[in-house]
Amino acid sequence: MVETLHESVVYAITPEATFTPSDPIRRAKNVTYKIGSLVPNAESRTVEYKAGGGSYCFGVLPSHVQKYGSAFLNSGGGTLAIGVQDTALLLLVAVGTALLLVEAALLLVEAALLLLLLLLRVLVVVVVGAALLLLLLMVEAALLLLLVVEEAALLLVVALGAALLLVMALGAALLLVVAVGAALLLVVAVGAALLLVVAVGAALLLVVGAALLLVVGAALLLVVGAALLVDAALLLLVVGAALLLLLLLLLLLLVVGAALLLLVAAGTALLLLLLVVGAALLLLVAAGTALLLLLLVVGAALLLLVAAGTALLLLLLVVRAALLVEAALLQLVVGAALLLLVAVGTALLLLLLVVGAALLVVAALLLLVVGALCCPCCCWLWGHSAAPAAAGCGGSSAAPAAGGGGGGGSSAAAATAGGGVISGVYLSSSSKQRVCDLIRAEFLHFTPPVQSDKYEIEFVPCNKDSYYVIEIHVRPGDESEIYSDRNSKMWIKRDGSVQGPLWPEEIRDIVTAKLMKELTTASHATGGVVDSNAYPLLALCKEMGHSH
C-alpha cells in the first residue's frame, strides 16, 4: 500500500528505479537530499527539474503543473522535481561566469589602456601647460624689462632736460655778469669822458691865461719901453693902442671863454646824455636781472616739478615692478597649484582605477572560490570530483524497492555530467499543505479531471531545516484520453523538451495514433470483430458518424 502524503517517503528519480504507474518506488525513510550535491540522471522525457525558490510555489508552480502534468499524462508519465537545478543551466551559468571573467579581464585591460592613455594625455597637458606657463613668464619678463628700459629712458630724458635748464640758467647768469661788466665799462667810459672834458677845459684855461699873461706882459713891456723912448704923445698912442689891443684881447678872451663855455655846455650835455644812457643801461640791466631772477625762479620751479615727477615716476616704477612681480608670483603659485591639482587628480584617478581593478580581481576570485565551494557543477567543470553518493544522503544508503523492481541509491548520488544539483525549496508546514491543495486543484481542473490515483506528491527533506525537494510523480494517462489543462491547452513530452500547446493538426495526429492502436488491440482481441461500444475512441467516432 502506498503511504500517505505526510509520511516521510523518499522517491528516487534514477534510471535504475523509475516511477511506474503500478507500483511507486519507496526508499528508506529519513533519507535526505544534501544541498549542493548532484543527482546522476539528466532531464529526459520522464524527468523535469525546476529550481523553485522565491515565490515559485504560489506564482509559477500552477502553470508548471498545467504544462508538465498534461505533458506527462499524455506521454507515459514522469516526475517534476522542484528544488533541483539542471546542470546544463549551471553549465551555462559557469560558462557565462567564465565569459564575465573574460570580459572583466578585458575590461581590466581596457581600463589599463585607458589609464595609460589618460596618463599620457595628462602628461601631455601638463608638459604643454608648463611650457605655455614658462613661455608666458618669459614674455612677461621681457615686457617687464622693456618697461624698465622705457622708464629708464624717460628718466634719462628728464635728467637731460634738467641739465639743459641748468645750463640755460648758467648762461643767463653769465649774460647778467657780462651786462653788469658792460655797464661798469660804460660808467668808466663816461667818467673818462668827463675827465677828458675837464682836462680840455683846464688846458684851454691854461692856454688862454698863459696867452693873456704873455700879451699883458708884452704890452706892459712895450708900454714901459715906449714910455722911456717916446714922448708922452707917443706914450698916449701907445697906451691907447695897448688899451685897444687889451680890449681886443679881452674880446678874444671873451670869445674864447664863450667857446669854452659852449664846450663846457656841450660836455655837460654830453655828460647828461651819457648819464641818461647809463641810467637806461642800468634800467636794462635791472630789467635783465629781474628777468633772469624770474627765469631762475621758473627754472627752480621746473626743477622742483621735474624732481617731483621723477620721484612720482620712480614710485610708479617701483609699484609697477612690485605688481608685475606679484602677478608673476601669483601666476607661478596658480600654475603650481594647478599642476599639484592635476597631479593629485591623476593620482586619485590612478588609485581609483587600481582599487577598481583590485575589486574586480577580488570579485572574480571570490566568484571562483564561492563557485568552487558551493557549486559541485563548478567542481565538475574544473575537474574536481564531487562528494560520493553516501555523502548526499542522511547517512544511509537506499534500500531496495519493497514492491519489487529496481535497486539504486538515494537521489543525491555521485557527480556525473548531465545531472541535477540539489538546491531545495523553503516551505513551512502550512506552506506544504497549501502547495498540495494548489496542485490538487490544478489537476481537478484538467479535462478530463485527474484524480489523485494518477499522481503523487512527495516533500523530500534536505539537510537544512524547512528545505525540501518537491517531487510530483505523474502516472501515464488513460490510453483513450488526451489531457488538457484548465485553459484547454494540450502538451506532450518528447525527449527532454515539452511540446505545446498543441496545434489542431498535432492533436489530430495523436488521436489518429491512439485510434489505430485501439483498433489494432481490439482486432487482435476479438479476431477481427470489434465492438465499438467497448472502446471509448471507437464509440466517439461512431457518435461522430465515422465508420471503421
Coordinates of C-alpha atoms in Angstrom, one line a residue:
M1 CA 0.0 0.0 0.0
V2 CA 1.3 3.4 -0.9
E3 CA 2.0 5.5 2.2
T4 CA 0.2 8.8 2.6
L5 CA 1.4 12.2 1.7
H6 CA 2.5 13.3 5.1
E7 CA 4.8 10.3 5.8
S8 CA 8.5 10.7 5.0
V9 CA 8.8 8.6 1.9
V10 CA 11.7 9.3 -0.4
Y11 CA 11.2 8.5 -4.1
A12 CA 14.4 8.1 -6.1
I13 CA 14.4 9.6 -9.5
T14 CA 17.0 7.5 -11.1
P15 CA 17.1 5.5 -14.3
E16 CA 17.5 2.3 -12.2
A17 CA 14.5 3.0 -10.1
T18 CA 11.9 4.8 -12.2
F19 CA 8.4 5.7 -11.1
T20 CA 5.8 3.3 -12.5
P21 CA 2.1 3.7 -12.5
S22 CA 1.5 0.3 -10.9
D23 CA 3.9 0.4 -8.0
P24 CA 5.6 3.6 -6.8
I25 CA 9.1 3.0 -5.5
R26 CA 9.6 3.6 -1.9
R27 CA 13.0 4.2 -0.4
A28 CA 14.3 4.0 3.1
K29 CA 12.8 6.6 5.4
N30 CA 14.7 9.5 6.9
V31 CA 16.9 9.8 3.9
T32 CA 17.6 13.4 2.9
Y33 CA 19.0 15.3 0.0
K34 CA 22.2 17.2 0.5
I35 CA 22.0 20.7 -0.8
G36 CA 24.7 21.3 -3.4
S37 CA 25.1 17.6 -4.3
L38 CA 24.4 16.1 -7.7
V39 CA 21.9 13.6 -8.9
P40 CA 23.2 11.5 -11.8
N41 CA 20.2 11.4 -14.2
A42 CA 19.7 14.3 -16.5
E43 CA 16.4 15.8 -17.7
S44 CA 14.7 13.5 -20.1
R45 CA 11.2 12.6 -21.3
T46 CA 10.2 11.3 -17.8
V47 CA 12.2 13.8 -15.6
E48 CA 12.0 17.6 -15.4
Y49 CA 13.9 19.8 -13.0
K50 CA 12.9 23.2 -11.6
A51 CA 14.9 25.3 -9.2
G52 CA 12.0 26.8 -7.4
G53 CA 12.8 29.4 -4.8
G54 CA 11.2 32.8 -4.2
S55 CA 7.5 33.0 -5.0
Y56 CA 7.7 30.0 -7.3
C57 CA 5.4 27.7 -5.4
F58 CA 2.5 30.1 -5.3
G59 CA 3.2 32.0 -8.5
V60 CA 4.8 29.8 -11.2
L61 CA 4.0 26.3 -9.9
P62 CA 0.3 26.3 -11.1
S63 CA 1.3 26.9 -14.7
H64 CA 4.0 24.3 -14.5
V65 CA 1.6 21.7 -13.1
Q66 CA -0.7 22.5 -16.0
K67 CA 2.1 22.3 -18.6
Y68 CA 4.1 19.3 -17.3
G69 CA 1.1 17.5 -15.8
S70 CA -0.6 17.5 -19.2
A71 CA 2.7 16.5 -20.9
F72 CA 3.4 13.6 -18.6
L73 CA -0.2 12.3 -18.7
N74 CA -0.2 12.4 -22.5
S75 CA 3.4 10.9 -22.8
G76 CA 3.7 7.9 -20.5
G77 CA 4.2 9.6 -17.1
G78 CA 7.1 11.3 -15.4
T79 CA 8.4 13.3 -12.4
L80 CA 8.5 17.0 -11.9
A81 CA 11.2 17.7 -9.3
I82 CA 11.1 21.2 -7.8
G83 CA 14.3 22.3 -5.9
V84 CA 16.7 20.7 -8.3
Q85 CA 18.8 22.8 -10.7
D86 CA 19.7 21.5 -14.1
T87 CA 23.4 21.1 -14.5
A88 CA 23.1 22.2 -18.1
L89 CA 21.8 25.5 -16.8
L90 CA 24.6 25.6 -14.3
L91 CA 27.0 24.9 -17.1
L92 CA 25.6 27.8 -19.0
V93 CA 25.9 29.9 -15.8
A94 CA 29.5 28.7 -15.4
V95 CA 30.2 29.5 -19.0
G96 CA 28.5 32.8 -18.5
T97 CA 30.6 33.4 -15.4
A98 CA 33.8 32.5 -17.3
L99 CA 32.7 34.9 -20.1
L100 CA 32.1 37.5 -17.4
L101 CA 35.5 36.9 -16.0
V102 CA 37.0 37.1 -19.5
E103 CA 35.0 40.3 -20.0
A104 CA 36.2 41.6 -16.7
A105 CA 39.8 40.8 -17.7
L106 CA 39.2 42.6 -21.0
L107 CA 37.7 45.5 -19.0
L108 CA 40.8 45.5 -16.8
V109 CA 43.0 45.6 -19.9
E110 CA 40.8 48.3 -21.4
A111 CA 40.9 50.2 -18.1
A112 CA 44.7 49.9 -18.0
L113 CA 44.9 51.1 -21.6
L114 CA 42.5 53.9 -20.8
L115 CA 44.6 54.7 -17.7
L116 CA 47.8 54.7 -19.8
L117 CA 46.1 56.9 -22.4
L118 CA 44.8 59.2 -19.7
L119 CA 48.2 59.4 -18.1
L120 CA 49.7 60.2 -21.5
R121 CA 47.1 62.9 -22.1
V122 CA 47.6 64.3 -18.6
L123 CA 51.4 64.3 -19.1
V124 CA 51.0 66.0 -22.5
V125 CA 48.6 68.5 -21.0
V126 CA 51.0 69.1 -18.0
V127 CA 54.0 69.4 -20.2
V128 CA 52.2 71.7 -22.7
G129 CA 50.8 73.7 -19.8
A130 CA 54.2 74.0 -18.1
A131 CA 55.7 75.1 -21.5
L132 CA 53.0 77.6 -22.1
L133 CA 53.3 78.9 -18.5
L134 CA 57.1 79.2 -18.9
L135 CA 56.6 80.9 -22.2
L136 CA 54.1 83.4 -20.6
L137 CA 56.5 84.0 -17.8
M138 CA 59.4 84.7 -20.3
V139 CA 57.2 87.0 -22.3
E140 CA 56.1 88.8 -19.2
A141 CA 59.7 89.1 -18.0
A142 CA 60.6 90.6 -21.4
L143 CA 57.7 93.0 -21.2
L144 CA 58.8 94.0 -17.7
L145 CA 62.4 94.5 -19.0
L146 CA 61.0 96.7 -21.8
L147 CA 59.0 98.7 -19.3
V148 CA 62.1 99.2 -17.1
V149 CA 64.1 100.2 -20.1
E150 CA 61.4 102.6 -21.3
E151 CA 61.0 104.2 -17.9
A152 CA 64.8 104.4 -17.5
A153 CA 65.0 106.2 -20.9
L154 CA 62.2 108.6 -19.7
L155 CA 64.2 109.3 -16.6
L156 CA 67.3 110.0 -18.7
V157 CA 65.3 112.4 -20.9
V158 CA 64.0 114.1 -17.7
A159 CA 67.6 114.3 -16.4
L160 CA 68.8 115.8 -19.7
G161 CA 66.0 118.3 -19.6
A162 CA 67.0 119.3 -16.1
A163 CA 70.6 119.6 -17.2
L164 CA 69.6 121.8 -20.1
L165 CA 67.6 124.0 -17.8
L166 CA 70.6 124.3 -15.5
V167 CA 72.8 125.2 -18.5
M168 CA 70.3 127.8 -19.5
A169 CA 70.3 129.2 -16.0
L170 CA 74.1 129.3 -16.0
G171 CA 74.1 131.1 -19.4
A172 CA 71.6 133.7 -18.1
A173 CA 73.9 134.2 -15.1
L174 CA 76.8 134.7 -17.4
L175 CA 74.8 137.1 -19.5
L176 CA 74.0 139.0 -16.4
V177 CA 77.6 139.2 -15.4
V178 CA 78.5 140.4 -18.9
A179 CA 75.8 143.0 -18.8
V180 CA 77.0 144.2 -15.4
G181 CA 80.6 144.4 -16.7
A182 CA 79.4 146.3 -19.8
A183 CA 77.5 148.7 -17.5
L184 CA 80.6 149.2 -15.4
L185 CA 82.7 149.8 -18.5
L186 CA 80.2 152.3 -19.7
V187 CA 80.3 154.1 -16.4
V188 CA 84.2 154.1 -16.6
A189 CA 84.0 155.4 -20.1
V190 CA 81.6 158.2 -19.1
G191 CA 83.9 159.1 -16.2
A192 CA 86.9 159.1 -18.6
A193 CA 85.0 161.4 -21.0
L194 CA 84.1 163.7 -18.1
L195 CA 87.8 163.7 -17.1
L196 CA 88.8 164.4 -20.7
V197 CA 86.3 167.3 -20.9
V198 CA 87.6 168.8 -17.6
A199 CA 91.2 168.3 -18.8
V200 CA 90.4 170.0 -22.1
G201 CA 88.8 172.9 -20.3
A202 CA 91.7 173.2 -17.9
A203 CA 94.2 173.1 -20.8
L204 CA 92.2 175.8 -22.6
L205 CA 92.1 177.9 -19.5
L206 CA 95.8 177.4 -19.0
V207 CA 96.5 178.3 -22.7
V208 CA 94.2 181.4 -22.5
G209 CA 95.7 182.5 -19.2
A210 CA 99.2 182.0 -20.5
A211 CA 98.5 183.9 -23.7
L212 CA 96.7 186.6 -21.8
L213 CA 99.7 186.9 -19.4
L214 CA 102.1 186.9 -22.3
V215 CA 100.1 189.6 -24.1
V216 CA 99.7 191.7 -21.0
G217 CA 103.5 191.3 -20.2
A218 CA 104.4 192.2 -23.7
A219 CA 102.1 195.1 -23.6
L220 CA 103.4 196.3 -20.4
L221 CA 107.0 195.9 -21.6
L222 CA 106.1 197.8 -24.8
V223 CA 104.4 200.5 -22.7
V224 CA 107.4 200.8 -20.5
G225 CA 109.8 200.8 -23.4
A226 CA 107.7 203.3 -25.3
A227 CA 107.4 205.5 -22.3
L228 CA 111.0 205.6 -21.9
L229 CA 111.8 206.1 -25.6
V230 CA 109.0 208.2 -26.9
D231 CA 107.4 211.1 -25.7
A232 CA 104.2 211.4 -23.9
A233 CA 102.2 211.6 -27.1
L234 CA 103.5 208.6 -28.4
L235 CA 103.1 207.2 -25.0
L236 CA 99.4 208.0 -25.2
L237 CA 99.1 206.4 -28.6
V238 CA 101.0 203.5 -27.4
V239 CA 98.8 203.4 -24.3
G240 CA 95.7 203.8 -26.5
A241 CA 97.0 201.1 -28.8
A242 CA 97.8 198.9 -25.9
L243 CA 94.4 199.6 -24.4
L244 CA 92.8 198.8 -27.8
L245 CA 94.9 195.7 -28.0
L246 CA 93.9 194.8 -24.5
L247 CA 90.3 195.3 -25.5
L248 CA 90.9 193.0 -28.5
L249 CA 92.5 190.6 -26.2
L250 CA 89.6 190.9 -23.8
L251 CA 87.2 190.3 -26.7
L252 CA 89.3 187.4 -27.7
L253 CA 89.3 186.1 -24.2
L254 CA 85.5 186.7 -24.1
V255 CA 85.2 184.7 -27.4
V256 CA 87.5 182.0 -26.1
G257 CA 85.6 182.0 -22.8
A258 CA 82.3 181.7 -24.7
A259 CA 83.7 178.9 -26.7
L260 CA 84.9 177.2 -23.6
L261 CA 81.5 177.8 -22.0
L262 CA 80.0 176.3 -25.2
L263 CA 82.4 173.4 -24.9
V264 CA 81.6 173.0 -21.2
A265 CA 77.9 173.2 -22.0
A266 CA 78.4 170.6 -24.8
G267 CA 80.4 168.4 -22.4
T268 CA 77.8 168.9 -19.8
A269 CA 75.0 167.9 -22.3
L270 CA 77.1 165.0 -23.4
L271 CA 77.7 164.0 -19.8
L272 CA 74.0 164.3 -19.2
L273 CA 73.3 162.2 -22.3
L274 CA 75.9 159.7 -21.1
L275 CA 74.2 159.7 -17.7
V276 CA 70.8 159.2 -19.3
V277 CA 72.2 156.4 -21.4
G278 CA 73.9 154.9 -18.4
A279 CA 70.6 155.1 -16.5
A280 CA 68.8 153.4 -19.4
L281 CA 71.5 150.8 -19.4
L282 CA 71.2 150.4 -15.7
L283 CA 67.4 150.0 -16.2
L284 CA 68.0 147.4 -18.9
V285 CA 70.5 145.6 -16.6
A286 CA 67.9 145.8 -13.8
A287 CA 65.2 144.5 -16.1
G288 CA 67.5 141.8 -17.3
T289 CA 68.4 140.9 -13.8
A290 CA 64.7 140.8 -12.8
L291 CA 64.0 138.7 -15.9
L292 CA 67.0 136.5 -15.0
L293 CA 65.7 136.1 -11.5
L294 CA 62.3 135.3 -12.9
L295 CA 63.9 132.7 -15.2
L296 CA 65.8 131.3 -12.2
V297 CA 62.6 131.1 -10.2
V298 CA 60.8 129.4 -13.1
G299 CA 63.8 127.1 -13.6
A300 CA 63.8 126.3 -9.9
A301 CA 60.0 125.6 -10.1
L302 CA 60.5 123.5 -13.2
L303 CA 63.4 121.7 -11.4
L304 CA 61.1 121.1 -8.5
L305 CA 58.4 119.8 -10.8
V306 CA 60.9 117.6 -12.6
A307 CA 62.1 116.3 -9.3
A308 CA 58.6 115.6 -8.1
G309 CA 57.7 114.0 -11.5
T310 CA 60.9 111.9 -11.3
A311 CA 60.0 110.8 -7.7
L312 CA 56.5 110.0 -8.8
L313 CA 57.8 108.2 -11.8
L314 CA 60.2 106.2 -9.6
L315 CA 57.3 105.4 -7.2
L316 CA 55.1 104.3 -10.1
L317 CA 58.0 102.3 -11.5
V318 CA 58.5 100.6 -8.1
V319 CA 54.8 100.0 -7.7
R320 CA 54.5 98.6 -11.3
A321 CA 57.6 96.4 -10.7
A322 CA 56.0 95.2 -7.4
L323 CA 52.7 94.5 -9.2
L324 CA 54.5 92.7 -12.0
V325 CA 56.5 90.6 -9.6
E326 CA 53.3 89.9 -7.6
A327 CA 51.5 88.9 -10.7
A328 CA 54.4 86.7 -11.8
L329 CA 54.5 85.1 -8.4
L330 CA 50.7 84.7 -8.4
Q331 CA 50.9 83.0 -11.8
L332 CA 53.6 80.8 -10.6
V333 CA 51.6 79.9 -7.5
V334 CA 48.5 79.3 -9.5
G335 CA 50.4 77.2 -12.1
A336 CA 52.0 75.2 -9.3
A337 CA 48.6 74.8 -7.6
L338 CA 47.1 73.7 -11.0
L339 CA 49.9 71.3 -11.6
L340 CA 49.5 70.0 -8.0
L341 CA 45.8 69.6 -8.5
V342 CA 46.4 67.7 -11.8
A343 CA 48.9 65.5 -10.1
V344 CA 46.6 64.8 -7.2
G345 CA 43.7 64.2 -9.6
T346 CA 45.8 61.9 -11.6
A347 CA 47.0 60.1 -8.5
L348 CA 43.4 59.8 -7.2
L349 CA 42.2 58.5 -10.6
L350 CA 45.1 56.1 -10.7
L351 CA 44.2 55.0 -7.2
L352 CA 40.6 54.6 -8.1
L353 CA 41.4 52.6 -11.2
V354 CA 43.8 50.4 -9.2
V355 CA 41.2 49.9 -6.5
G356 CA 38.6 49.2 -9.1
A357 CA 40.9 46.7 -10.8
A358 CA 41.7 45.1 -7.4
L359 CA 38.0 44.9 -6.6
L360 CA 37.3 43.3 -9.9
V361 CA 40.1 40.8 -9.4
V362 CA 38.9 40.1 -5.8
A363 CA 35.3 39.7 -7.1
A364 CA 36.4 37.3 -9.8
L365 CA 38.5 35.3 -7.3
L366 CA 35.6 35.3 -4.8
L367 CA 33.2 34.2 -7.6
L368 CA 35.6 31.4 -8.5
V369 CA 36.1 30.4 -4.8
V370 CA 32.4 30.5 -4.0
G371 CA 31.6 28.7 -7.2
A372 CA 34.2 26.0 -6.4
L373 CA 33.0 25.7 -2.8
C374 CA 29.2 25.9 -3.3
C375 CA 28.6 24.6 -6.7
P376 CA 29.5 21.0 -7.4
C377 CA 28.9 21.7 -11.1
C378 CA 31.8 24.1 -10.9
C379 CA 33.9 21.4 -9.3
W380 CA 33.0 19.1 -12.2
L381 CA 33.9 21.9 -14.6
W382 CA 37.3 22.4 -13.0
G383 CA 38.0 18.7 -13.0
H384 CA 37.4 18.0 -9.2
S385 CA 35.3 15.1 -8.1
A386 CA 32.2 15.7 -6.1
A387 CA 31.2 14.0 -2.9
P388 CA 30.4 10.3 -3.1
A389 CA 26.9 9.0 -3.1
A390 CA 26.7 8.3 0.6
A391 CA 27.6 11.9 1.4
G392 CA 24.5 13.1 -0.3
C393 CA 22.2 11.1 1.9
G394 CA 21.4 11.3 5.5
G395 CA 23.9 8.6 6.5
S396 CA 22.2 5.5 5.0
S397 CA 22.1 4.0 1.6
A398 CA 19.0 3.4 -0.4
A399 CA 17.1 0.2 0.3
P400 CA 15.7 -2.0 -2.4
A401 CA 12.1 -1.5 -3.5
A402 CA 9.6 -3.0 -1.3
G403 CA 7.1 -3.8 -4.0
G404 CA 9.7 -5.1 -6.4
G405 CA 11.8 -3.9 -9.3
G406 CA 14.9 -1.7 -9.3
G407 CA 17.7 -1.1 -6.8
G408 CA 19.8 2.0 -6.6
G409 CA 20.8 4.6 -4.0
S410 CA 19.3 7.9 -2.8
S411 CA 18.5 10.8 -5.1
A412 CA 21.7 12.6 -4.1
A413 CA 24.2 10.4 -6.0
A414 CA 27.8 10.7 -7.3
A415 CA 28.6 13.6 -9.7
T416 CA 28.3 12.9 -13.3
A417 CA 27.8 15.2 -16.2
G418 CA 24.2 15.9 -17.3
G419 CA 22.5 15.5 -13.9
G420 CA 20.9 18.0 -11.5
V421 CA 22.1 19.9 -8.5
I422 CA 20.0 19.9 -5.3
S423 CA 19.0 23.4 -4.2
G424 CA 15.9 22.8 -2.2
V425 CA 12.8 24.9 -1.6
Y426 CA 11.9 26.6 1.7
L427 CA 8.5 25.5 2.9
S428 CA 6.8 25.7 6.3
S429 CA 4.2 23.2 7.4
S430 CA 1.3 25.4 6.3
S431 CA 3.0 26.1 3.0
K432 CA 3.4 22.4 2.3
Q433 CA -0.4 21.9 2.7
R434 CA -1.1 25.0 0.5
V435 CA 1.2 23.5 -2.2
C436 CA -0.7 20.2 -2.0
D437 CA -4.0 21.9 -2.3
L438 CA -2.9 24.0 -5.2
I439 CA -1.6 21.0 -7.1
R440 CA -4.7 19.0 -6.5
A441 CA -6.9 21.9 -7.6
E442 CA -5.0 22.3 -10.9
F443 CA -5.3 18.5 -11.7
L444 CA -9.0 18.6 -10.9
H445 CA -9.4 21.4 -13.5
F446 CA -7.9 19.3 -16.2
T447 CA -10.1 17.9 -19.0
P448 CA -10.8 15.1 -18.1
P449 CA -10.3 15.8 -14.4
V450 CA -7.2 14.0 -13.0
Q451 CA -7.8 12.2 -9.7
S452 CA -5.2 11.5 -7.0
D453 CA -4.6 8.0 -8.2
K454 CA -2.8 9.4 -11.3
Y455 CA -0.2 11.4 -9.3
E456 CA 1.6 11.5 -6.0
I457 CA 3.3 14.4 -4.2
E458 CA 6.3 14.0 -2.0
F459 CA 8.3 16.5 0.1
V460 CA 11.8 15.1 0.3
P461 CA 13.7 16.8 3.2
C462 CA 17.1 18.3 2.6
N463 CA 19.9 18.6 5.1
K464 CA 18.8 22.1 6.0
D465 CA 15.7 22.9 8.2
S466 CA 12.5 23.5 6.3
Y467 CA 14.1 22.9 2.9
Y468 CA 12.5 20.3 0.6
V469 CA 12.6 18.8 -2.8
I470 CA 9.0 18.6 -4.1
E471 CA 8.6 15.6 -6.3
I472 CA 5.4 15.3 -8.3
H473 CA 5.1 11.8 -9.8
V474 CA 2.6 11.6 -12.6
R475 CA 1.4 8.2 -13.9
P476 CA 0.6 7.8 -17.6
G477 CA -2.9 8.8 -18.5
D478 CA -5.6 6.5 -20.0
E479 CA -4.8 5.4 -23.5
S480 CA -8.2 6.6 -24.6
E481 CA -7.8 10.1 -23.2
I482 CA -6.0 13.3 -24.2
Y483 CA -5.5 15.5 -21.2
S484 CA -5.7 19.3 -21.4
D485 CA -5.2 21.9 -18.7
R486 CA -7.8 24.4 -17.4
N487 CA -7.1 26.6 -20.4
S488 CA -7.9 23.8 -22.8
K489 CA -4.2 23.6 -23.8
M490 CA -2.6 20.2 -24.5
W491 CA 1.0 19.3 -24.0
I492 CA 3.2 16.3 -24.7
K493 CA 6.7 15.4 -23.6
R494 CA 9.4 14.4 -26.1
D495 CA 12.9 13.5 -25.0
G496 CA 14.0 16.4 -22.7
S497 CA 11.6 19.0 -24.0
V498 CA 7.9 19.9 -23.8
Q499 CA 5.9 20.4 -26.9
G500 CA 2.8 22.6 -26.9
P501 CA 0.4 24.0 -26.7
L502 CA -0.6 21.5 -29.5
W503 CA -2.0 22.7 -32.8
P504 CA -5.2 21.1 -34.1
E505 CA -3.1 19.1 -36.7
E506 CA -0.9 17.7 -33.9
I507 CA -4.0 16.8 -31.8
R508 CA -5.4 15.1 -34.8
D509 CA -2.3 13.0 -35.3
I510 CA -2.3 11.9 -31.6
V511 CA -6.0 11.0 -31.8
T512 CA -5.3 9.0 -35.0
A513 CA -2.4 7.2 -33.5
K514 CA -4.4 6.3 -30.4
L515 CA -7.3 5.2 -32.5
M516 CA -5.1 3.0 -34.7
K517 CA -3.6 1.4 -31.6
E518 CA -7.1 0.8 -30.1
L519 CA -8.3 -0.7 -33.4
T520 CA -5.2 -2.9 -33.5
T521 CA -5.7 -4.1 -29.9
A522 CA -9.4 -4.7 -30.4
S523 CA -8.9 -6.5 -33.7
H524 CA -6.3 -8.9 -32.1
A525 CA -8.5 -9.4 -29.1
T526 CA -11.7 -10.3 -31.0
G527 CA -10.3 -12.0 -34.0
G528 CA -11.3 -9.1 -36.4
V529 CA -14.7 -8.3 -34.9
V530 CA -14.6 -5.1 -33.0
D531 CA -17.3 -3.9 -30.6
S532 CA -17.1 -0.1 -30.8
N533 CA -19.0 0.3 -27.5
A534 CA -16.2 -1.4 -25.7
Y535 CA -13.6 1.1 -26.8
P536 CA -14.1 4.8 -26.0
L537 CA -12.4 6.2 -29.1
L538 CA -14.4 3.9 -31.4
A539 CA -17.6 4.9 -29.6
L540 CA -16.7 8.5 -30.1
C541 CA -16.0 8.0 -33.7
K542 CA -19.3 6.2 -34.1
E543 CA -21.2 9.1 -32.4
M544 CA -19.5 11.5 -34.8
G545 CA -20.7 9.4 -37.8
H546 CA -17.4 7.7 -38.8
S547 CA -17.3 4.0 -39.7
H548 CA -14.3 1.7 -39.3

